[in-house]
Short mmCIF file of C-alpha atoms in Angstrom, two decimals:
data_model
loop_
_atom_site.label_atom_id
_atom_site.label_comp_id
_atom_site.label_asym_id
_atom_site.label_seq_id
_atom_site.Cartn_x
_atom_site.Cartn_y
_atom_site.Cartn_z
CA PRO N 26 70.41 112.16 116.51
CA PRO N 27 66.67 112.64 116.76
CA GLU N 28 67.08 116.23 117.83
CA ALA N 29 67.67 119.44 115.85
CA ASN N 30 71.49 118.93 116.19
CA HIS N 31 71.96 116.84 113.32
CA HIS N 32 73.85 119.39 110.93
CA ASP N 33 77.14 118.03 109.46
CA ASN N 34 79.51 120.75 110.70
CA ASP N 35 82.55 118.90 109.14
CA GLY N 36 81.30 117.41 105.91
CA HIS N 37 83.00 114.03 106.29
CA GLY N 38 79.92 112.07 107.00
CA THR N 39 78.13 113.85 104.09
CA HIS N 40 80.91 112.74 101.74
CA VAL N 41 80.79 109.29 103.01
CA ALA N 42 77.09 108.89 102.41
CA TYR N 43 77.44 110.56 98.97
CA LEU N 44 80.05 107.93 98.02
CA LEU N 45 77.80 105.09 99.31
CA LEU N 46 74.85 106.16 97.30
CA ARG N 47 76.80 106.89 94.10
CA LEU N 48 77.58 103.04 93.98
CA ALA N 49 74.91 101.47 95.80
CA LYS N 50 72.00 103.78 94.54
CA HIS N 51 69.16 101.60 96.08
CA ALA N 52 70.80 101.16 99.53
CA ASP N 53 69.11 102.36 102.63
CA LEU N 54 71.33 104.41 104.88
CA ARG N 55 71.14 104.73 108.76
CA ILE N 56 73.26 107.67 109.75
CA CYS N 57 74.27 108.65 113.27
CA LYS N 58 76.12 111.81 114.15
CA VAL N 59 78.70 111.36 116.97
CA THR N 60 80.93 114.43 116.80
CA ASN N 61 80.80 118.11 116.26
CA SER N 62 84.09 118.48 114.88
CA ARG N 63 86.86 117.07 112.91
CA CYS N 64 88.76 115.86 116.15
CA ILE N 65 88.50 112.16 117.02
CA LEU N 66 88.84 112.99 120.71
CA ASP N 67 85.60 114.98 120.52
CA VAL N 68 83.42 111.86 119.65
CA ASP N 69 80.53 110.68 121.58
CA ILE N 70 81.69 107.23 122.67
CA GLN N 71 78.37 106.04 124.28
CA ARG N 72 76.49 107.44 121.07
CA ILE N 73 78.68 105.38 118.78
CA ALA N 74 78.13 102.23 120.96
CA GLU N 75 74.06 102.88 121.04
CA ALA N 76 74.02 103.36 117.36
CA ILE N 77 75.68 100.16 116.80
CA ILE N 78 73.62 98.15 119.10
CA HIS N 79 70.28 99.80 117.92
CA SER N 80 70.98 99.32 114.28
CA SER N 81 72.08 95.57 114.72
CA GLN N 82 69.73 94.14 117.26
CA LYS N 83 68.88 90.54 116.98
CA GLY N 84 65.66 89.84 115.41
CA ASP N 85 64.14 90.20 112.05
CA PRO N 86 67.09 91.09 109.69
CA ARG N 87 64.79 92.92 107.41
CA SER N 88 63.32 95.07 110.05
CA GLU N 89 63.54 98.87 109.26
CA ASP N 90 66.09 99.55 111.84
CA HIS N 91 68.31 96.44 111.09
CA VAL N 92 71.33 96.95 108.94
CA ASP N 93 73.36 94.50 107.07
CA ILE N 94 76.61 96.43 106.83
CA LEU N 95 78.41 98.71 109.26
CA THR N 96 80.97 101.30 107.98
CA LEU N 97 83.44 102.80 110.58
CA SER N 98 85.32 105.59 108.81
CA PHE N 99 87.20 106.82 111.90
CA CYS N 100 90.35 105.72 113.90
CA PHE N 101 91.46 106.02 117.51
CA PRO N 102 95.19 105.85 118.00
CA ARG N 103 95.03 102.83 119.98
CA TYR N 104 92.54 100.81 122.27
CA ASP N 105 91.63 102.28 125.67
CA ASP N 106 89.11 101.10 128.28
CA VAL N 107 87.06 104.16 127.52
CA LEU N 108 86.36 102.53 124.11
CA ARG N 109 85.11 99.42 125.81
CA PRO N 110 81.40 100.11 125.09
CA ILE N 111 82.19 100.48 121.29
CA TYR N 112 84.14 97.29 121.48
CA HIS N 113 81.27 95.30 123.06
CA ALA N 114 78.76 96.76 120.45
CA ILE N 115 81.04 95.69 117.58
CA LEU N 116 81.09 92.25 118.98
CA LYS N 117 77.20 92.11 119.46
CA ALA N 118 76.73 93.32 115.78
CA GLN N 119 79.12 90.65 114.37
CA ALA N 120 77.35 88.07 116.49
CA ASN N 121 73.94 89.25 114.84
CA GLY N 122 75.29 88.88 111.38
CA VAL N 123 76.31 92.31 110.58
CA ILE N 124 79.28 92.95 108.33
CA ILE N 125 81.62 95.60 109.70
CA PHE N 126 84.06 97.63 107.64
CA ALA N 127 86.69 99.64 109.23
CA ALA N 128 89.30 102.22 107.68
CA SER N 129 93.02 101.30 108.19
CA GLY N 130 94.15 104.92 108.87
CA ASN N 131 96.60 107.10 106.56
CA GLU N 132 99.58 107.19 108.84
CA CYS N 133 101.96 105.48 106.45
CA GLY N 134 105.00 103.33 107.22
CA ASP N 135 104.94 100.80 110.39
CA ALA N 136 102.97 102.99 112.92
CA GLY N 137 100.99 99.87 113.72
CA LEU N 138 97.03 99.61 113.34
CA SER N 139 94.89 102.11 115.14
CA TRP N 140 91.59 101.16 116.53
CA PRO N 141 88.76 99.74 115.66
CA VAL N 142 90.57 98.44 112.66
CA SER N 143 92.98 96.50 114.66
CA LEU N 144 90.08 94.31 115.59
CA TYR N 145 90.73 92.74 112.14
CA GLU N 146 93.57 90.62 113.86
CA MET N 147 90.76 89.04 115.82
CA GLY N 148 88.47 88.40 112.99
CA ASN N 149 85.78 91.21 113.94
CA VAL N 150 86.13 93.61 111.12
CA ILE N 151 87.05 93.88 107.41
CA GLN N 152 89.98 96.53 107.25
CA ILE N 153 89.92 98.82 104.25
CA SER N 154 92.99 100.67 102.79
CA SER N 155 93.27 103.09 100.06
CA SER N 156 94.31 102.67 96.36
CA ASP N 157 94.65 104.99 93.43
CA GLY N 158 92.59 104.94 90.38
CA LYS N 159 94.66 102.29 88.64
CA GLY N 160 94.68 99.84 91.66
CA PRO N 161 97.84 99.98 93.43
CA PRO N 162 97.84 100.79 97.11
CA SER N 163 98.10 104.49 98.08
CA GLY N 164 101.57 105.53 99.74
CA TYR N 165 100.06 106.85 102.66
CA ASN N 166 98.61 103.31 103.60
CA LEU N 167 100.07 101.55 106.64
CA ARG N 168 102.33 98.43 105.78
CA LEU N 169 100.46 95.48 107.11
CA ASP N 170 101.80 92.25 107.72
CA ILE N 171 98.74 90.30 108.80
CA GLY N 172 96.97 88.17 106.21
CA ARG N 173 95.21 89.57 103.24
CA TRP N 174 94.38 93.32 103.27
CA ILE N 175 91.76 94.86 101.04
CA CYS N 176 91.91 98.27 99.32
CA THR N 177 89.85 100.10 96.90
CA LEU N 178 89.71 103.72 95.33
CA GLY N 179 90.40 106.20 98.07
CA GLN N 180 92.76 108.48 96.50
CA GLY N 181 91.54 111.61 94.47
CA VAL N 182 87.88 110.78 95.06
CA PRO N 183 85.43 113.43 93.68
CA SER N 184 83.44 114.70 96.79
CA CYS N 185 80.09 116.26 96.99
CA GLN N 186 81.70 119.55 97.85
CA LEU N 187 82.27 121.91 94.99
CA GLN N 188 85.19 124.22 94.43
CA LEU N 189 84.42 127.79 95.32
CA GLY N 190 82.61 129.48 92.59
CA THR N 191 82.73 126.55 90.25
CA GLU N 192 80.96 123.40 89.15
CA TYR N 193 84.03 121.20 89.66
CA PRO N 194 84.16 118.76 92.80
CA ILE N 195 86.97 118.83 95.48
CA TYR N 196 88.76 115.80 95.42
CA ARG N 197 89.58 114.02 98.68
CA SER N 198 91.83 111.16 99.66
CA GLY N 199 91.99 108.71 102.53
CA SER N 200 91.06 105.21 103.88
CA SER N 201 87.97 106.74 105.38
CA LEU N 202 86.80 107.30 101.78
CA ALA N 203 87.84 103.92 100.62
CA THR N 204 85.85 102.24 103.28
CA PRO N 205 82.31 103.39 102.16
CA ILE N 206 83.25 102.47 98.69
CA ALA N 207 84.07 99.01 99.85
CA ALA N 208 80.89 98.82 101.88
CA ALA N 209 78.90 99.91 98.69
CA ILE N 210 80.49 97.05 96.78
CA ALA N 211 79.42 94.61 99.59
CA ALA N 212 75.96 95.93 99.36
CA ILE N 213 75.70 95.38 95.70
CA ILE N 214 76.80 91.76 96.23
CA LEU N 215 74.21 91.18 99.17
CA GLY N 216 71.46 92.56 96.78
CA ILE N 217 72.37 90.50 93.90
CA VAL N 218 73.00 87.28 95.97
CA ASP N 219 69.78 87.69 98.01
CA HIS N 220 67.70 87.74 94.74
CA ALA N 221 69.58 85.04 92.73
CA TYR N 222 70.00 82.65 95.45
CA SER N 223 66.30 82.42 96.13
CA VAL N 224 65.87 81.47 92.43
CA LEU N 225 68.95 79.35 91.72
CA PHE N 226 69.85 77.52 95.04
CA PRO N 227 66.72 77.88 97.30
CA GLN N 228 67.88 74.76 99.13
CA ASP N 229 71.12 76.46 100.21
CA MET N 230 69.71 79.82 100.79
CA ILE N 231 69.57 79.98 104.54
CA VAL N 232 73.17 78.60 105.22
CA LEU N 233 74.76 80.63 102.44
CA TRP N 234 72.95 83.75 103.27
CA SER N 235 74.34 83.43 106.88
CA GLN N 236 77.78 82.61 105.57
CA LEU N 237 78.01 85.66 103.35
CA ARG N 238 77.10 87.85 106.43
CA THR N 239 80.30 87.07 108.16
CA ARG N 240 83.70 88.90 108.32
CA LEU N 241 85.45 85.89 106.45
CA GLY N 242 82.62 84.98 104.03
CA MET N 243 82.31 88.42 102.72
CA GLU N 244 86.24 89.08 102.78
CA LYS N 245 86.64 85.92 100.66
CA ILE N 246 83.93 86.95 98.04
CA LEU N 247 85.37 90.41 97.63
CA CYS N 248 88.89 89.08 97.21
CA GLU N 249 88.01 86.39 94.72
CA THR N 250 85.19 87.86 92.71
CA CYS N 251 85.90 91.56 92.75
CA THR N 252 89.70 91.70 91.82
CA GLU N 253 91.56 91.40 88.79
CA VAL N 254 93.19 87.62 88.47
CA GLY N 255 96.69 88.92 88.69
CA HIS N 256 96.00 90.64 92.05
CA ARG N 257 94.56 87.99 94.14
CA SER N 258 97.55 88.16 96.51
CA SER N 259 97.96 89.71 100.08
CA SER N 260 96.95 93.05 98.61
CA SER N 261 93.71 92.81 96.90
CA PRO N 262 92.31 95.92 95.00
CA ILE N 263 88.58 95.40 94.69
CA ALA N 264 86.34 97.27 91.97
CA PRO N 265 82.49 96.28 91.15
CA TRP N 266 83.12 95.85 87.58
CA PHE N 267 85.27 92.75 88.12
CA PHE N 268 82.13 91.20 89.88
CA PHE N 269 80.08 91.64 86.53
CA GLN N 270 82.58 90.01 84.20
CA HIS N 271 80.68 86.74 84.31
CA THR N 272 76.92 85.83 83.81
CA GLU N 273 74.80 85.78 86.94
CA VAL N 274 74.55 82.03 87.01
CA ILE N 275 78.44 81.44 86.75
CA GLN N 276 79.05 84.25 89.48
CA MET N 277 76.40 82.76 91.82
CA GLN N 278 78.15 79.26 91.38
CA ARG N 279 81.39 80.71 92.21
CA ILE N 280 80.01 82.30 95.40
CA ARG N 281 78.45 79.29 96.30
CA ASN N 282 81.72 77.09 96.03
CA ILE N 283 83.58 79.80 97.99
CA LEU N 284 81.24 79.98 100.74
CA SER N 285 80.88 76.13 100.91
CA ASN N 286 84.68 75.90 101.01
CA ILE N 287 84.59 78.07 103.98
CA ARG N 288 82.10 76.02 105.91
CA ASP N 289 84.06 72.78 105.09
CA GLN N 290 87.31 74.42 106.46
CA GLU N 291 85.51 75.52 109.62
CA LYS N 292 84.24 71.89 110.21
CA ALA N 293 87.75 70.54 109.53
CA TYR N 294 89.24 72.90 112.01
CA ILE N 295 86.49 72.10 114.66
CA CYS N 296 87.26 68.40 113.93
CA GLN N 297 90.88 68.71 114.41
CA LEU N 298 90.45 70.72 117.45
CA TYR N 299 88.26 67.99 118.96
CA ILE N 300 90.76 65.32 118.13
CA TYR N 301 93.54 67.56 119.80
CA VAL N 302 91.56 67.96 123.05
CA LEU N 303 90.96 64.27 123.16
CA GLU N 304 94.58 63.65 122.78
CA MET N 305 95.53 66.05 125.39
CA VAL N 306 92.94 64.53 127.83
CA ALA N 307 94.15 61.01 127.06
#
């Protein structure tokens, strides 16, 4: 908020920003305070919606206020009509080429997806779960049965808060901490690809640039270029160092092929749908 009431009373937002900038050191952050407490029921619904809309308005994607990535490290137990402004804001942001990451929650077991991460089922957000330092998913993750789910470090993460009277950080855990780490990895990829494509594949730049800024495009790139080969399954622990295992030229060619395949699959689906409609009409 522009007024003086911008102090982080809880510290969660500060930790999220700290993690983002530890990985993506050259990223520009846009931060909006939406609550004065840790309780999700105290959040300002309208402020969340306005912040999303303001930062993802259609226009020049390189303008000062436009963002490439939204990270939503909060969860409501379920969708309710009172959340409709946020839902519409997320749809607008997605339509304007903003990649949206959402924390999956820490409820464990089969409790079901909270909101807004449940929008993953509709293709609106990339859901992020937590993993430990060696890659396996954390025990407090939800058990998900829907497609491929992404996890990254969220267990025992050093925060920017120090233990009282020491120089040692307090370690925190949760999918809300894994989410900014995943967003930072995506920011690194966007920065590298934007630079490399303009040199290596200028003729494909516009199409591939747009494809990468979709939920499916970025999810595919994360799962196929930022994971260890043996883990490319339904559960994909991602880490930035896997992305840098290949030379820039090889990695950009892989990304180009992945995004081109997505485009071809979408064309095939539209063609099949068109044929199906014709058959139904006939």
